XYZ file of C-alpha atoms in Angstrom:
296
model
C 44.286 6.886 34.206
C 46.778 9.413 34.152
C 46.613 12.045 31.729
C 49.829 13.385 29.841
C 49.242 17.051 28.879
C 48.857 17.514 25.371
C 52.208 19.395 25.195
C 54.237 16.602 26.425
C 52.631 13.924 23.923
C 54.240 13.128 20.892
C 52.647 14.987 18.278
C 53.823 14.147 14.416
C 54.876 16.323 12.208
C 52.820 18.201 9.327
C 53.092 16.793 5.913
C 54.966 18.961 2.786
C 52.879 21.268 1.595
C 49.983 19.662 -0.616
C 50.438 16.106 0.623
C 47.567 14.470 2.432
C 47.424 11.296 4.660
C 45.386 9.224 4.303
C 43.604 6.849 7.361
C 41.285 4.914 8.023
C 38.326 4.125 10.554
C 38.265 1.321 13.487
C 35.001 0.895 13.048
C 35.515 -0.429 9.918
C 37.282 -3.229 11.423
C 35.133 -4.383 14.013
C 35.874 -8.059 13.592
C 39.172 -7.174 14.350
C 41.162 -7.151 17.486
C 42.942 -3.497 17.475
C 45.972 -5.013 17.165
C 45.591 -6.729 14.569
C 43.535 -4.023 12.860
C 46.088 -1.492 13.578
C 49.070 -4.033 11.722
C 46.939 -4.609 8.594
C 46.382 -0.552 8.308
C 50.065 -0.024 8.605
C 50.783 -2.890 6.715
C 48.806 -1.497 3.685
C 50.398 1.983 3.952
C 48.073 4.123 5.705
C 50.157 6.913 7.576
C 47.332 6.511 10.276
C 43.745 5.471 12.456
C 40.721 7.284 13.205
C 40.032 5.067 16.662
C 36.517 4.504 17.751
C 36.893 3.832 21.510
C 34.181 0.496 21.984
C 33.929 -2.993 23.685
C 36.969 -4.296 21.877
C 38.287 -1.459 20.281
C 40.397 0.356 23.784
C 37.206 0.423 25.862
C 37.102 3.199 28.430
C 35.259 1.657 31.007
C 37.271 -1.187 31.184
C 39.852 -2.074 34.138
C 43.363 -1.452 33.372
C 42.728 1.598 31.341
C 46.238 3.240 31.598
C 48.064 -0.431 31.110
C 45.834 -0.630 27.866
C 46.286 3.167 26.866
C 50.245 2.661 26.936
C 49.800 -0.231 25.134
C 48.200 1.254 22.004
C 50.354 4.258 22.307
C 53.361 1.713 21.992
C 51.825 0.733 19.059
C 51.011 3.234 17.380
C 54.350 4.271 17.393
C 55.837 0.944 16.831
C 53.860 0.705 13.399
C 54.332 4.866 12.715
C 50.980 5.563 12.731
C 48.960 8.944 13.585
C 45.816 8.895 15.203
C 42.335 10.632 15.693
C 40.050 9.574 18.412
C 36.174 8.966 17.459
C 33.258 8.462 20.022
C 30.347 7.221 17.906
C 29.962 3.950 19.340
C 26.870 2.582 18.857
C 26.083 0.580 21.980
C 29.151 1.508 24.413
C 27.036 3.496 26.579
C 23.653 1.746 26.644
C 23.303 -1.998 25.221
C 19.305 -1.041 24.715
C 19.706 1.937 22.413
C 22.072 3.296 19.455
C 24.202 6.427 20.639
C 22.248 6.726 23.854
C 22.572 8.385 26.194
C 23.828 11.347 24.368
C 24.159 15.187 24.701
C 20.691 16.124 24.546
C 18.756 13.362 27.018
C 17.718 14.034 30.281
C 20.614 12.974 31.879
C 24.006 13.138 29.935
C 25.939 12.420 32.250
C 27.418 9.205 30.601
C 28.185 10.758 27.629
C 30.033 13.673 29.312
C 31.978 11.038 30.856
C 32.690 8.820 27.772
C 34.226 12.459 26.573
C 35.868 13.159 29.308
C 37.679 10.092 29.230
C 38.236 10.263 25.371
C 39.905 13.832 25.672
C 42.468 12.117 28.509
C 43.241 8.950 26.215
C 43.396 11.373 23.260
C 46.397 13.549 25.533
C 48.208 10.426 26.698
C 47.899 8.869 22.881
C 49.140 12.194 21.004
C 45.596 12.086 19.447
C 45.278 15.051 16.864
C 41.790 15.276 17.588
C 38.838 14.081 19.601
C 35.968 14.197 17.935
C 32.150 13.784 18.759
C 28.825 15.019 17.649
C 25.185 16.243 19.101
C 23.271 13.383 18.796
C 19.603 12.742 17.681
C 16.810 14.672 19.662
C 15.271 12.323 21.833
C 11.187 13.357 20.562
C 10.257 13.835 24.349
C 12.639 16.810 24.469
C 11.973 20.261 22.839
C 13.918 21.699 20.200
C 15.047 24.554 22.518
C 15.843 22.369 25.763
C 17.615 20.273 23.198
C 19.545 22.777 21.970
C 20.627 24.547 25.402
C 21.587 20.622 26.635
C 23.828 20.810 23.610
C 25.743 24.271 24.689
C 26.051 23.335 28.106
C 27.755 19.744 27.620
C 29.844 21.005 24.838
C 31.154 23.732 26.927
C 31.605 21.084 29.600
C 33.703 18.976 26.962
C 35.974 22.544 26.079
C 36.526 23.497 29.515
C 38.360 20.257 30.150
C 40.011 19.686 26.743
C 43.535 20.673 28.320
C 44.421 21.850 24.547
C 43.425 18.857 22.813
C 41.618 20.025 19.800
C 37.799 18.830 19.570
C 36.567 17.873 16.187
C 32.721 18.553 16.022
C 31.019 16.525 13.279
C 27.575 17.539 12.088
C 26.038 14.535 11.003
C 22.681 14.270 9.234
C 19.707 13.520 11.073
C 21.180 15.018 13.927
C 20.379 18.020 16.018
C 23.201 19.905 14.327
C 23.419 18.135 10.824
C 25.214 20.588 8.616
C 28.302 23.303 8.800
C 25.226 25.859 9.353
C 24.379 24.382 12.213
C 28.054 23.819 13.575
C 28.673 27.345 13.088
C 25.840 28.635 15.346
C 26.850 26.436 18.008
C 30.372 27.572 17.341
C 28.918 31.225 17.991
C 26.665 29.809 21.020
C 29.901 28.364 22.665
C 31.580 31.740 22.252
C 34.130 30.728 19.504
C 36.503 28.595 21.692
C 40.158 28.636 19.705
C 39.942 24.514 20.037
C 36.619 24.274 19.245
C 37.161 22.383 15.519
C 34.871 20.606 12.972
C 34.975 17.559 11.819
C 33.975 17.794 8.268
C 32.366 14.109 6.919
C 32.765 14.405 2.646
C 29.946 12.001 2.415
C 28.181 14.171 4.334
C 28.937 17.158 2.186
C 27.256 15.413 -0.676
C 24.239 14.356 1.482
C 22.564 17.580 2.581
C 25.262 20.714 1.720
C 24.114 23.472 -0.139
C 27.480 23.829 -1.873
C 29.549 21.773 -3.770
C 31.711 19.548 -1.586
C 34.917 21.096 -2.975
C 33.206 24.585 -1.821
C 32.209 22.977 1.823
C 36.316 21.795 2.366
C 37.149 25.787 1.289
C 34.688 27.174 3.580
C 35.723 25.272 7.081
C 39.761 25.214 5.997
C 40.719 27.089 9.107
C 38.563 25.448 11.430
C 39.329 21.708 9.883
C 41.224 19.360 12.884
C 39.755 16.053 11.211
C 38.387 14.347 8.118
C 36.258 11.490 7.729
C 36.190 10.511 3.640
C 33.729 8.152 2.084
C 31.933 8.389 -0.943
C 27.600 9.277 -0.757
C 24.492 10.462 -2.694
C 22.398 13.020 -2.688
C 19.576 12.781 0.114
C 20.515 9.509 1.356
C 23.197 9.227 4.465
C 24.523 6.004 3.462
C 28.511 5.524 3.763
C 29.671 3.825 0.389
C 32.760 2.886 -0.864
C 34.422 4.912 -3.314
C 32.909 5.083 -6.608
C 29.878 3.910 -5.836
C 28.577 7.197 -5.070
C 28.071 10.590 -6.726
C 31.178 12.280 -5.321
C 34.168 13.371 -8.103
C 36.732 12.861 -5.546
C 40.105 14.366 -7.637
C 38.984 17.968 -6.856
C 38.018 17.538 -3.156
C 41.487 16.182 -2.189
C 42.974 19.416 -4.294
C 40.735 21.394 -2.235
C 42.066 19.632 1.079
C 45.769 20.143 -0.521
C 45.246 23.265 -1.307
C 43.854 24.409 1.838
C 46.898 23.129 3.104
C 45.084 20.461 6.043
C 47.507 18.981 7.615
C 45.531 16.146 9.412
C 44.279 12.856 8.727
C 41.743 11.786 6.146
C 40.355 8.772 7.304
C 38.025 6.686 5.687
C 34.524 6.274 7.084
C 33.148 2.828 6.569
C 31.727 1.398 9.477
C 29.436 -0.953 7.866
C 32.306 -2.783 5.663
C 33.698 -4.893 8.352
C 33.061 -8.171 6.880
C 35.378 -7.552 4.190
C 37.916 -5.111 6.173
C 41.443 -5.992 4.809
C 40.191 -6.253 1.015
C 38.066 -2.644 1.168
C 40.990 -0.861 3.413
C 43.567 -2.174 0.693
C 41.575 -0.507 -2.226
C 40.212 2.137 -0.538
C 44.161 3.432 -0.049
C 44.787 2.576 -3.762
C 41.638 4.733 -5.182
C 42.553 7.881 -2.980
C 46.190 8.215 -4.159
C 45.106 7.729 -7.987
C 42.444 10.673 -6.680
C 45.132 12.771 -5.194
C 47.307 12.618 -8.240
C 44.703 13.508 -10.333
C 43.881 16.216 -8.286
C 47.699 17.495 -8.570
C 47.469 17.575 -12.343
C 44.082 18.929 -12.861
């Protein structure tokens, strides 16, 4: 495939001050071809995708990736739609095993390539971010090896970004599960200027010390994406909204406020079954949470 530097790819611009756009997840259309997904989305009014690259959902290891690439750019900008791209596939890289091979096994070297390969499609799509996370310590491997595997492919990842920003998520249960944790490997890395977080609400309510309002406030300048889903305490289970514990008016004021320009995508892979109906309310509760969070 060839790559189009991030400075010639169409980039979209930032929303008024205080206005957030709203997206929402591939992966919670996975019975979906991505064309169709992508019309329903736009269809229902969201100004944007977060796309997890998988079997049927632009695969990178499939022939005719630059034909297909073009294609979904086309797309995109047929329907007017912004997007992020995600790599947490579960079984893209190994049928056997969830997420595997990641950062921290004995040899990453699929994984590096799988981001590789999503930093390129992210240029030549005008993605405004790639995102991507540690991974789960294989038990084999000690905490420390773990952690220097971690450094050295993430620096691998920056030193071919080309200017694409990177998104890192923490992501409980992982090896770095909280914005702690990002921010040492942030310091590990040397604090590369592209070298973003990916900041999961439900995952601000699942192991944060502080209030999730507090946990938008204390990333703001580092923020390049937003994954938005509604969780309790303890338990890293993506919900719909509502269904949780999260009070949702004063996280999007923080987000306004903040002035994040990006998308906020929802996050709920498990919801395919029902993918149109959940999308279509899922848009409808975050803009009556938005204008509440205007008036409050």
């Amino acid at each position: 495939m060839t790559a189009v530097t991030p400075a010639a790819a169409p980039r979209r611009p930032a929303p008024a001050p205080g206005r957030l756009r709203f997206g929402y997840g591939t992966n919670g259309f996975a019975n979906h071809r991505l064309d169709d997904a992508l019309g329903v989305l736009a269809d229902l009014g969201y100004a944007g995708v977060a796309l997890t690259l998988d079997h049927d959902h632009l695969d990178p290891f499939a022939p005719g990736l630059a034909r297909r690439v073009d294609a979904v750019r086309r797309r995109l900008g047929a329907l007017g739609l912004a997007v992020v791209v995600e790599t947490g596939a579960r079984y893209l890289l190994d049928p056997w095993h969830k997420h595997a091979p990641t950062l921290l096994h004995d040899d990453p070297s699929r994984r590096i390539e799988l981001l590789r390969r999503a930093v390129r499609i992210g240029a030549d799509l005008g993605a405004e971010a790639v995102s991507f996370w540690a991974g789960v310590r294989p038990p084999e491997v000690p905490p420390r090896v773990a952690w220097e595997r971690l450094v050295a492919g993430c620096a691998t990842v920056c030193a071919g970004a080309g200017g694409v920003p990177l998104g890192f998520e923490p992501e409980p249960g992982m090896l770095v599960e909280d914005i702690a944790g990002w921010r040492r490997l942030r310091a590990a890395l040397g604090e590369p200027p592209g070298f973003g977080i990916t900041l999961d609400i439900g995952h601000c309510r699942c192991l944060e010390p502080l209030p999730v309002p507090e946990c938008v406030t204390a990333v703001a300048d580092h923020l390049v994406n937003v994954q938005i889903d509604d969780m309790r305490r303890g338990v890293h289970e993506h919900l719909e909204f509502g269904a949780g514990e999260i009070d949702f008016p004063p996280v999007l004021a923080a987000l306004a406020d903040a002035g994040y320009p990006g998308l906020v995508a929802v996050e709920l892979p498990r919801h395919s079954h029902a993918a149109p109906t959940v999308a279509a309310r899922s848009l409808d509760f975050l803009r009556v949470a938005a204008r509440r969070g205007e008036g409050r």
